[in-house]
Amino acid sequence: MTVLVNPYIMLNGNAKKAIEFYAESLDAKVLFQQTFGEAIEDPERPLPEEFKERVAHSVLKIGEMELLVADSEPGQQTHTGDRVTICMTTNEVEKAQQMYTLLQQGGKVNIPLTETYFSPAYGVVTDQFGVTFQIFTRK
């Protein structure tokens, strides 16, 4: 039996922009992307026209893990929270600096990227979509 734990980022209409951003910032490869318009429509719940181009589901490959990104369904709203963060771990300080720099564009720095007692480069940033990333470099 295989069990995987995948972070799933739900957004309010800007998932396509987020997917492009993560592809650039995190070297993510888009494995799958489907819009609500491409999915099978439920006749009991007609799809508003403005949702047809929104992302119903996507899978991004980042290193050895998969990140899932989608827009919320019609009638649902997502809310930004801070209980869960995504920790990006690398063994290269330069890669940590690159991810940190790109992720903070349009976002905010929570903890500056710096050397700590537990990491040669650690920092925390909330990106332009309200998702908080910890950037951690292994010793």
mmCIF file with all atom_site columns, C-alpha atoms in Angstrom:
data_model
loop_
_atom_site.group_PDB
_atom_site.id
_atom_site.type_symbol
_atom_site.label_atom_id
_atom_site.label_alt_id
_atom_site.label_comp_id
_atom_site.label_asym_id
_atom_site.label_entity_id
_atom_site.label_seq_id
_atom_site.pdbx_PDB_ins_code
_atom_site.Cartn_x
_atom_site.Cartn_y
_atom_site.Cartn_z
_atom_site.occupancy
_atom_site.B_iso_or_equiv
_atom_site.pdbx_formal_charge
_atom_site.auth_seq_id
_atom_site.auth_comp_id
_atom_site.auth_asym_id
_atom_site.auth_atom_id
_atom_site.pdbx_PDB_model_num
ATOM 1   C CA . MET A 1 1   ? 0.000   0.000  0.000   1.00 0.00 ? 1   MET A CA 1
ATOM 2   C CA . THR A 1 2   ? 1.219   3.491  -0.839  1.00 0.00 ? 2   THR A CA 1
ATOM 3   C CA . VAL A 1 3   ? 0.093   6.617  0.992   1.00 0.00 ? 3   VAL A CA 1
ATOM 4   C CA . LEU A 1 4   ? 1.022   10.096 -0.205  1.00 0.00 ? 4   LEU A CA 1
ATOM 5   C CA . VAL A 1 5   ? 0.417   13.412 1.524   1.00 0.00 ? 5   VAL A CA 1
ATOM 6   C CA . ASN A 1 6   ? 0.077   16.277 -0.940  1.00 0.00 ? 6   ASN A CA 1
ATOM 7   C CA . PRO A 1 7   ? -0.504  19.940 -0.143  1.00 0.00 ? 7   PRO A CA 1
ATOM 8   C CA . TYR A 1 8   ? -3.584  21.195 -2.015  1.00 0.00 ? 8   TYR A CA 1
ATOM 9   C CA . ILE A 1 9   ? -3.795  24.955 -2.522  1.00 0.00 ? 9   ILE A CA 1
ATOM 10  C CA . MET A 1 10  ? -7.328  26.246 -3.140  1.00 0.00 ? 10  MET A CA 1
ATOM 11  C CA . LEU A 1 11  ? -7.662  29.742 -4.621  1.00 0.00 ? 11  LEU A CA 1
ATOM 12  C CA . ASN A 1 12  ? -10.444 32.155 -5.576  1.00 0.00 ? 12  ASN A CA 1
ATOM 13  C CA . GLY A 1 13  ? -10.050 32.477 -9.341  1.00 0.00 ? 13  GLY A CA 1
ATOM 14  C CA . ASN A 1 14  ? -6.294  32.985 -9.732  1.00 0.00 ? 14  ASN A CA 1
ATOM 15  C CA . ALA A 1 15  ? -5.048  29.383 -9.876  1.00 0.00 ? 15  ALA A CA 1
ATOM 16  C CA . LYS A 1 16  ? -3.726  29.738 -13.453 1.00 0.00 ? 16  LYS A CA 1
ATOM 17  C CA . LYS A 1 17  ? -1.588  32.675 -12.367 1.00 0.00 ? 17  LYS A CA 1
ATOM 18  C CA . ALA A 1 18  ? -0.407  30.735 -9.295  1.00 0.00 ? 18  ALA A CA 1
ATOM 19  C CA . ILE A 1 19  ? 0.523   27.701 -11.412 1.00 0.00 ? 19  ILE A CA 1
ATOM 20  C CA . GLU A 1 20  ? 2.648   29.880 -13.714 1.00 0.00 ? 20  GLU A CA 1
ATOM 21  C CA . PHE A 1 21  ? 4.210   31.569 -10.679 1.00 0.00 ? 21  PHE A CA 1
ATOM 22  C CA . TYR A 1 22  ? 5.091   28.267 -8.977  1.00 0.00 ? 22  TYR A CA 1
ATOM 23  C CA . ALA A 1 23  ? 6.447   26.840 -12.238 1.00 0.00 ? 23  ALA A CA 1
ATOM 24  C CA . GLU A 1 24  ? 8.902   29.751 -12.349 1.00 0.00 ? 24  GLU A CA 1
ATOM 25  C CA . SER A 1 25  ? 9.587   30.189 -8.629  1.00 0.00 ? 25  SER A CA 1
ATOM 26  C CA . LEU A 1 26  ? 9.854   26.529 -7.628  1.00 0.00 ? 26  LEU A CA 1
ATOM 27  C CA . ASP A 1 27  ? 10.906  24.893 -10.918 1.00 0.00 ? 27  ASP A CA 1
ATOM 28  C CA . ALA A 1 28  ? 7.562   23.080 -10.897 1.00 0.00 ? 28  ALA A CA 1
ATOM 29  C CA . LYS A 1 29  ? 6.522   20.958 -13.864 1.00 0.00 ? 29  LYS A CA 1
ATOM 30  C CA . VAL A 1 30  ? 2.808   20.957 -14.681 1.00 0.00 ? 30  VAL A CA 1
ATOM 31  C CA . LEU A 1 31  ? 1.793   17.294 -14.957 1.00 0.00 ? 31  LEU A CA 1
ATOM 32  C CA . PHE A 1 32  ? -1.950  17.891 -15.287 1.00 0.00 ? 32  PHE A CA 1
ATOM 33  C CA . GLN A 1 33  ? -4.312  20.848 -15.530 1.00 0.00 ? 33  GLN A CA 1
ATOM 34  C CA . GLN A 1 34  ? -8.071  20.832 -16.183 1.00 0.00 ? 34  GLN A CA 1
ATOM 35  C CA . THR A 1 35  ? -10.538 23.708 -16.185 1.00 0.00 ? 35  THR A CA 1
ATOM 36  C CA . PHE A 1 36  ? -14.099 23.500 -14.901 1.00 0.00 ? 36  PHE A CA 1
ATOM 37  C CA . GLY A 1 37  ? -15.216 23.916 -18.529 1.00 0.00 ? 37  GLY A CA 1
ATOM 38  C CA . GLU A 1 38  ? -13.257 20.801 -19.543 1.00 0.00 ? 38  GLU A CA 1
ATOM 39  C CA . ALA A 1 39  ? -14.734 18.706 -16.724 1.00 0.00 ? 39  ALA A CA 1
ATOM 40  C CA . ILE A 1 40  ? -18.057 16.873 -16.981 1.00 0.00 ? 40  ILE A CA 1
ATOM 41  C CA . GLU A 1 41  ? -20.786 19.309 -15.988 1.00 0.00 ? 41  GLU A CA 1
ATOM 42  C CA . ASP A 1 42  ? -23.373 18.319 -13.385 1.00 0.00 ? 42  ASP A CA 1
ATOM 43  C CA . PRO A 1 43  ? -26.854 19.213 -14.742 1.00 0.00 ? 43  PRO A CA 1
ATOM 44  C CA . GLU A 1 44  ? -28.031 19.675 -11.147 1.00 0.00 ? 44  GLU A CA 1
ATOM 45  C CA . ARG A 1 45  ? -25.385 22.371 -10.615 1.00 0.00 ? 45  ARG A CA 1
ATOM 46  C CA . PRO A 1 46  ? -24.981 24.410 -13.822 1.00 0.00 ? 46  PRO A CA 1
ATOM 47  C CA . LEU A 1 47  ? -21.594 26.077 -14.158 1.00 0.00 ? 47  LEU A CA 1
ATOM 48  C CA . PRO A 1 48  ? -21.554 29.898 -14.300 1.00 0.00 ? 48  PRO A CA 1
ATOM 49  C CA . GLU A 1 49  ? -19.844 31.128 -17.484 1.00 0.00 ? 49  GLU A CA 1
ATOM 50  C CA . GLU A 1 50  ? -17.067 32.921 -15.549 1.00 0.00 ? 50  GLU A CA 1
ATOM 51  C CA . PHE A 1 51  ? -15.967 29.598 -13.993 1.00 0.00 ? 51  PHE A CA 1
ATOM 52  C CA . LYS A 1 52  ? -15.412 27.706 -17.251 1.00 0.00 ? 52  LYS A CA 1
ATOM 53  C CA . GLU A 1 53  ? -11.789 28.899 -17.609 1.00 0.00 ? 53  GLU A CA 1
ATOM 54  C CA . ARG A 1 54  ? -10.935 28.486 -13.916 1.00 0.00 ? 54  ARG A CA 1
ATOM 55  C CA . VAL A 1 55  ? -8.794  25.551 -12.793 1.00 0.00 ? 55  VAL A CA 1
ATOM 56  C CA . ALA A 1 56  ? -10.757 22.582 -11.427 1.00 0.00 ? 56  ALA A CA 1
ATOM 57  C CA . HIS A 1 57  ? -7.623  20.546 -10.670 1.00 0.00 ? 57  HIS A CA 1
ATOM 58  C CA . SER A 1 58  ? -3.902  20.609 -11.392 1.00 0.00 ? 58  SER A CA 1
ATOM 59  C CA . VAL A 1 59  ? -0.842  18.613 -10.406 1.00 0.00 ? 59  VAL A CA 1
ATOM 60  C CA . LEU A 1 60  ? 2.615   20.187 -10.248 1.00 0.00 ? 60  LEU A CA 1
ATOM 61  C CA . LYS A 1 61  ? 5.778   18.142 -9.748  1.00 0.00 ? 61  LYS A CA 1
ATOM 62  C CA . ILE A 1 62  ? 8.386   19.830 -7.558  1.00 0.00 ? 62  ILE A CA 1
ATOM 63  C CA . GLY A 1 63  ? 11.418  17.668 -6.931  1.00 0.00 ? 63  GLY A CA 1
ATOM 64  C CA . GLU A 1 64  ? 10.066  14.382 -5.553  1.00 0.00 ? 64  GLU A CA 1
ATOM 65  C CA . MET A 1 65  ? 6.673   15.684 -4.414  1.00 0.00 ? 65  MET A CA 1
ATOM 66  C CA . GLU A 1 66  ? 3.453   16.864 -5.998  1.00 0.00 ? 66  GLU A CA 1
ATOM 67  C CA . LEU A 1 67  ? 1.660   20.127 -5.268  1.00 0.00 ? 67  LEU A CA 1
ATOM 68  C CA . LEU A 1 68  ? -2.032  20.331 -6.154  1.00 0.00 ? 68  LEU A CA 1
ATOM 69  C CA . VAL A 1 69  ? -3.590  23.683 -7.094  1.00 0.00 ? 69  VAL A CA 1
ATOM 70  C CA . ALA A 1 70  ? -7.176  24.594 -8.026  1.00 0.00 ? 70  ALA A CA 1
ATOM 71  C CA . ASP A 1 71  ? -9.772  27.328 -7.863  1.00 0.00 ? 71  ASP A CA 1
ATOM 72  C CA . SER A 1 72  ? -12.683 26.987 -5.455  1.00 0.00 ? 72  SER A CA 1
ATOM 73  C CA . GLU A 1 73  ? -15.972 25.762 -6.889  1.00 0.00 ? 73  GLU A CA 1
ATOM 74  C CA . PRO A 1 74  ? -18.891 28.100 -7.591  1.00 0.00 ? 74  PRO A CA 1
ATOM 75  C CA . GLY A 1 75  ? -20.476 29.211 -4.343  1.00 0.00 ? 75  GLY A CA 1
ATOM 76  C CA . GLN A 1 76  ? -17.402 28.413 -2.253  1.00 0.00 ? 76  GLN A CA 1
ATOM 77  C CA . GLN A 1 77  ? -14.784 30.866 -1.030  1.00 0.00 ? 77  GLN A CA 1
ATOM 78  C CA . THR A 1 78  ? -11.381 30.047 0.381   1.00 0.00 ? 78  THR A CA 1
ATOM 79  C CA . HIS A 1 79  ? -9.933  31.937 3.310   1.00 0.00 ? 79  HIS A CA 1
ATOM 80  C CA . THR A 1 80  ? -6.266  32.603 3.962   1.00 0.00 ? 80  THR A CA 1
ATOM 81  C CA . GLY A 1 81  ? -4.957  31.006 7.130   1.00 0.00 ? 81  GLY A CA 1
ATOM 82  C CA . ASP A 1 82  ? -1.639  30.470 8.828   1.00 0.00 ? 82  ASP A CA 1
ATOM 83  C CA . ARG A 1 83  ? -2.025  27.047 10.433  1.00 0.00 ? 83  ARG A CA 1
ATOM 84  C CA . VAL A 1 84  ? -0.350  25.176 7.597   1.00 0.00 ? 84  VAL A CA 1
ATOM 85  C CA . THR A 1 85  ? 2.773   26.210 5.693   1.00 0.00 ? 85  THR A CA 1
ATOM 86  C CA . ILE A 1 86  ? 4.687   24.567 2.873   1.00 0.00 ? 86  ILE A CA 1
ATOM 87  C CA . CYS A 1 87  ? 8.299   23.811 3.748   1.00 0.00 ? 87  CYS A CA 1
ATOM 88  C CA . MET A 1 88  ? 10.627  23.793 0.742   1.00 0.00 ? 88  MET A CA 1
ATOM 89  C CA . THR A 1 89  ? 13.798  21.879 1.664   1.00 0.00 ? 89  THR A CA 1
ATOM 90  C CA . THR A 1 90  ? 17.022  21.979 -0.329  1.00 0.00 ? 90  THR A CA 1
ATOM 91  C CA . ASN A 1 91  ? 20.686  21.199 0.285   1.00 0.00 ? 91  ASN A CA 1
ATOM 92  C CA . GLU A 1 92  ? 21.896  24.224 -1.718  1.00 0.00 ? 92  GLU A CA 1
ATOM 93  C CA . VAL A 1 93  ? 21.976  27.749 -0.267  1.00 0.00 ? 93  VAL A CA 1
ATOM 94  C CA . GLU A 1 94  ? 21.824  29.235 -3.781  1.00 0.00 ? 94  GLU A CA 1
ATOM 95  C CA . LYS A 1 95  ? 18.603  27.332 -4.535  1.00 0.00 ? 95  LYS A CA 1
ATOM 96  C CA . ALA A 1 96  ? 17.114  28.486 -1.213  1.00 0.00 ? 96  ALA A CA 1
ATOM 97  C CA . GLN A 1 97  ? 17.986  32.094 -2.085  1.00 0.00 ? 97  GLN A CA 1
ATOM 98  C CA . GLN A 1 98  ? 16.434  31.745 -5.545  1.00 0.00 ? 98  GLN A CA 1
ATOM 99  C CA . MET A 1 99  ? 13.134  30.306 -4.243  1.00 0.00 ? 99  MET A CA 1
ATOM 100 C CA . TYR A 1 100 ? 12.965  32.855 -1.423  1.00 0.00 ? 100 TYR A CA 1
ATOM 101 C CA . THR A 1 101 ? 13.599  35.800 -3.764  1.00 0.00 ? 101 THR A CA 1
ATOM 102 C CA . LEU A 1 102 ? 11.038  34.695 -6.336  1.00 0.00 ? 102 LEU A CA 1
ATOM 103 C CA . LEU A 1 103 ? 8.329   33.738 -3.822  1.00 0.00 ? 103 LEU A CA 1
ATOM 104 C CA . GLN A 1 104 ? 8.435   37.109 -2.067  1.00 0.00 ? 104 GLN A CA 1
ATOM 105 C CA . GLN A 1 105 ? 7.608   39.029 -5.279  1.00 0.00 ? 105 GLN A CA 1
ATOM 106 C CA . GLY A 1 106 ? 4.216   40.560 -4.591  1.00 0.00 ? 106 GLY A CA 1
ATOM 107 C CA . GLY A 1 107 ? 4.149   38.895 -1.174  1.00 0.00 ? 107 GLY A CA 1
ATOM 108 C CA . LYS A 1 108 ? 5.714   39.631 2.188   1.00 0.00 ? 108 LYS A CA 1
ATOM 109 C CA . VAL A 1 109 ? 8.742   38.556 4.173   1.00 0.00 ? 109 VAL A CA 1
ATOM 110 C CA . ASN A 1 110 ? 7.884   36.964 7.524   1.00 0.00 ? 110 ASN A CA 1
ATOM 111 C CA . ILE A 1 111 ? 11.421  35.899 8.495   1.00 0.00 ? 111 ILE A CA 1
ATOM 112 C CA . PRO A 1 112 ? 14.409  37.104 6.458   1.00 0.00 ? 112 PRO A CA 1
ATOM 113 C CA . LEU A 1 113 ? 16.484  34.363 4.817   1.00 0.00 ? 113 LEU A CA 1
ATOM 114 C CA . THR A 1 114 ? 19.559  33.979 6.996   1.00 0.00 ? 114 THR A CA 1
ATOM 115 C CA . GLU A 1 115 ? 21.919  31.465 8.547   1.00 0.00 ? 115 GLU A CA 1
ATOM 116 C CA . THR A 1 116 ? 20.622  29.980 11.797  1.00 0.00 ? 116 THR A CA 1
ATOM 117 C CA . TYR A 1 117 ? 21.859  27.411 14.292  1.00 0.00 ? 117 TYR A CA 1
ATOM 118 C CA . PHE A 1 118 ? 19.790  24.759 12.489  1.00 0.00 ? 118 PHE A CA 1
ATOM 119 C CA . SER A 1 119 ? 20.220  25.805 8.843   1.00 0.00 ? 119 SER A CA 1
ATOM 120 C CA . PRO A 1 120 ? 22.734  27.583 6.605   1.00 0.00 ? 120 PRO A CA 1
ATOM 121 C CA . ALA A 1 121 ? 19.770  29.456 5.032   1.00 0.00 ? 121 ALA A CA 1
ATOM 122 C CA . TYR A 1 122 ? 16.278  29.612 6.540   1.00 0.00 ? 122 TYR A CA 1
ATOM 123 C CA . GLY A 1 123 ? 13.458  32.091 5.978   1.00 0.00 ? 123 GLY A CA 1
ATOM 124 C CA . VAL A 1 124 ? 9.685   32.375 5.769   1.00 0.00 ? 124 VAL A CA 1
ATOM 125 C CA . VAL A 1 125 ? 7.712   34.257 3.121   1.00 0.00 ? 125 VAL A CA 1
ATOM 126 C CA . THR A 1 126 ? 4.018   34.598 2.302   1.00 0.00 ? 126 THR A CA 1
ATOM 127 C CA . ASP A 1 127 ? 3.537   34.767 -1.454  1.00 0.00 ? 127 ASP A CA 1
ATOM 128 C CA . GLN A 1 128 ? 1.157   36.953 -3.457  1.00 0.00 ? 128 GLN A CA 1
ATOM 129 C CA . PHE A 1 129 ? -1.556  34.278 -3.160  1.00 0.00 ? 129 PHE A CA 1
ATOM 130 C CA . GLY A 1 130 ? -1.458  34.215 0.664   1.00 0.00 ? 130 GLY A CA 1
ATOM 131 C CA . VAL A 1 131 ? 0.409   30.883 0.854   1.00 0.00 ? 131 VAL A CA 1
ATOM 132 C CA . THR A 1 132 ? 3.197   30.770 3.450   1.00 0.00 ? 132 THR A CA 1
ATOM 133 C CA . PHE A 1 133 ? 6.437   28.995 2.536   1.00 0.00 ? 133 PHE A CA 1
ATOM 134 C CA . GLN A 1 134 ? 9.287   28.062 4.849   1.00 0.00 ? 134 GLN A CA 1
ATOM 135 C CA . ILE A 1 135 ? 12.572  27.874 2.938   1.00 0.00 ? 135 ILE A CA 1
ATOM 136 C CA . PHE A 1 136 ? 14.911  25.442 4.684   1.00 0.00 ? 136 PHE A CA 1
ATOM 137 C CA . THR A 1 137 ? 18.451  24.461 3.715   1.00 0.00 ? 137 THR A CA 1
ATOM 138 C CA . ARG A 1 138 ? 19.892  21.256 5.151   1.00 0.00 ? 138 ARG A CA 1
ATOM 139 C CA . LYS A 1 139 ? 23.373  21.340 6.649   1.00 0.00 ? 139 LYS A CA 1
#
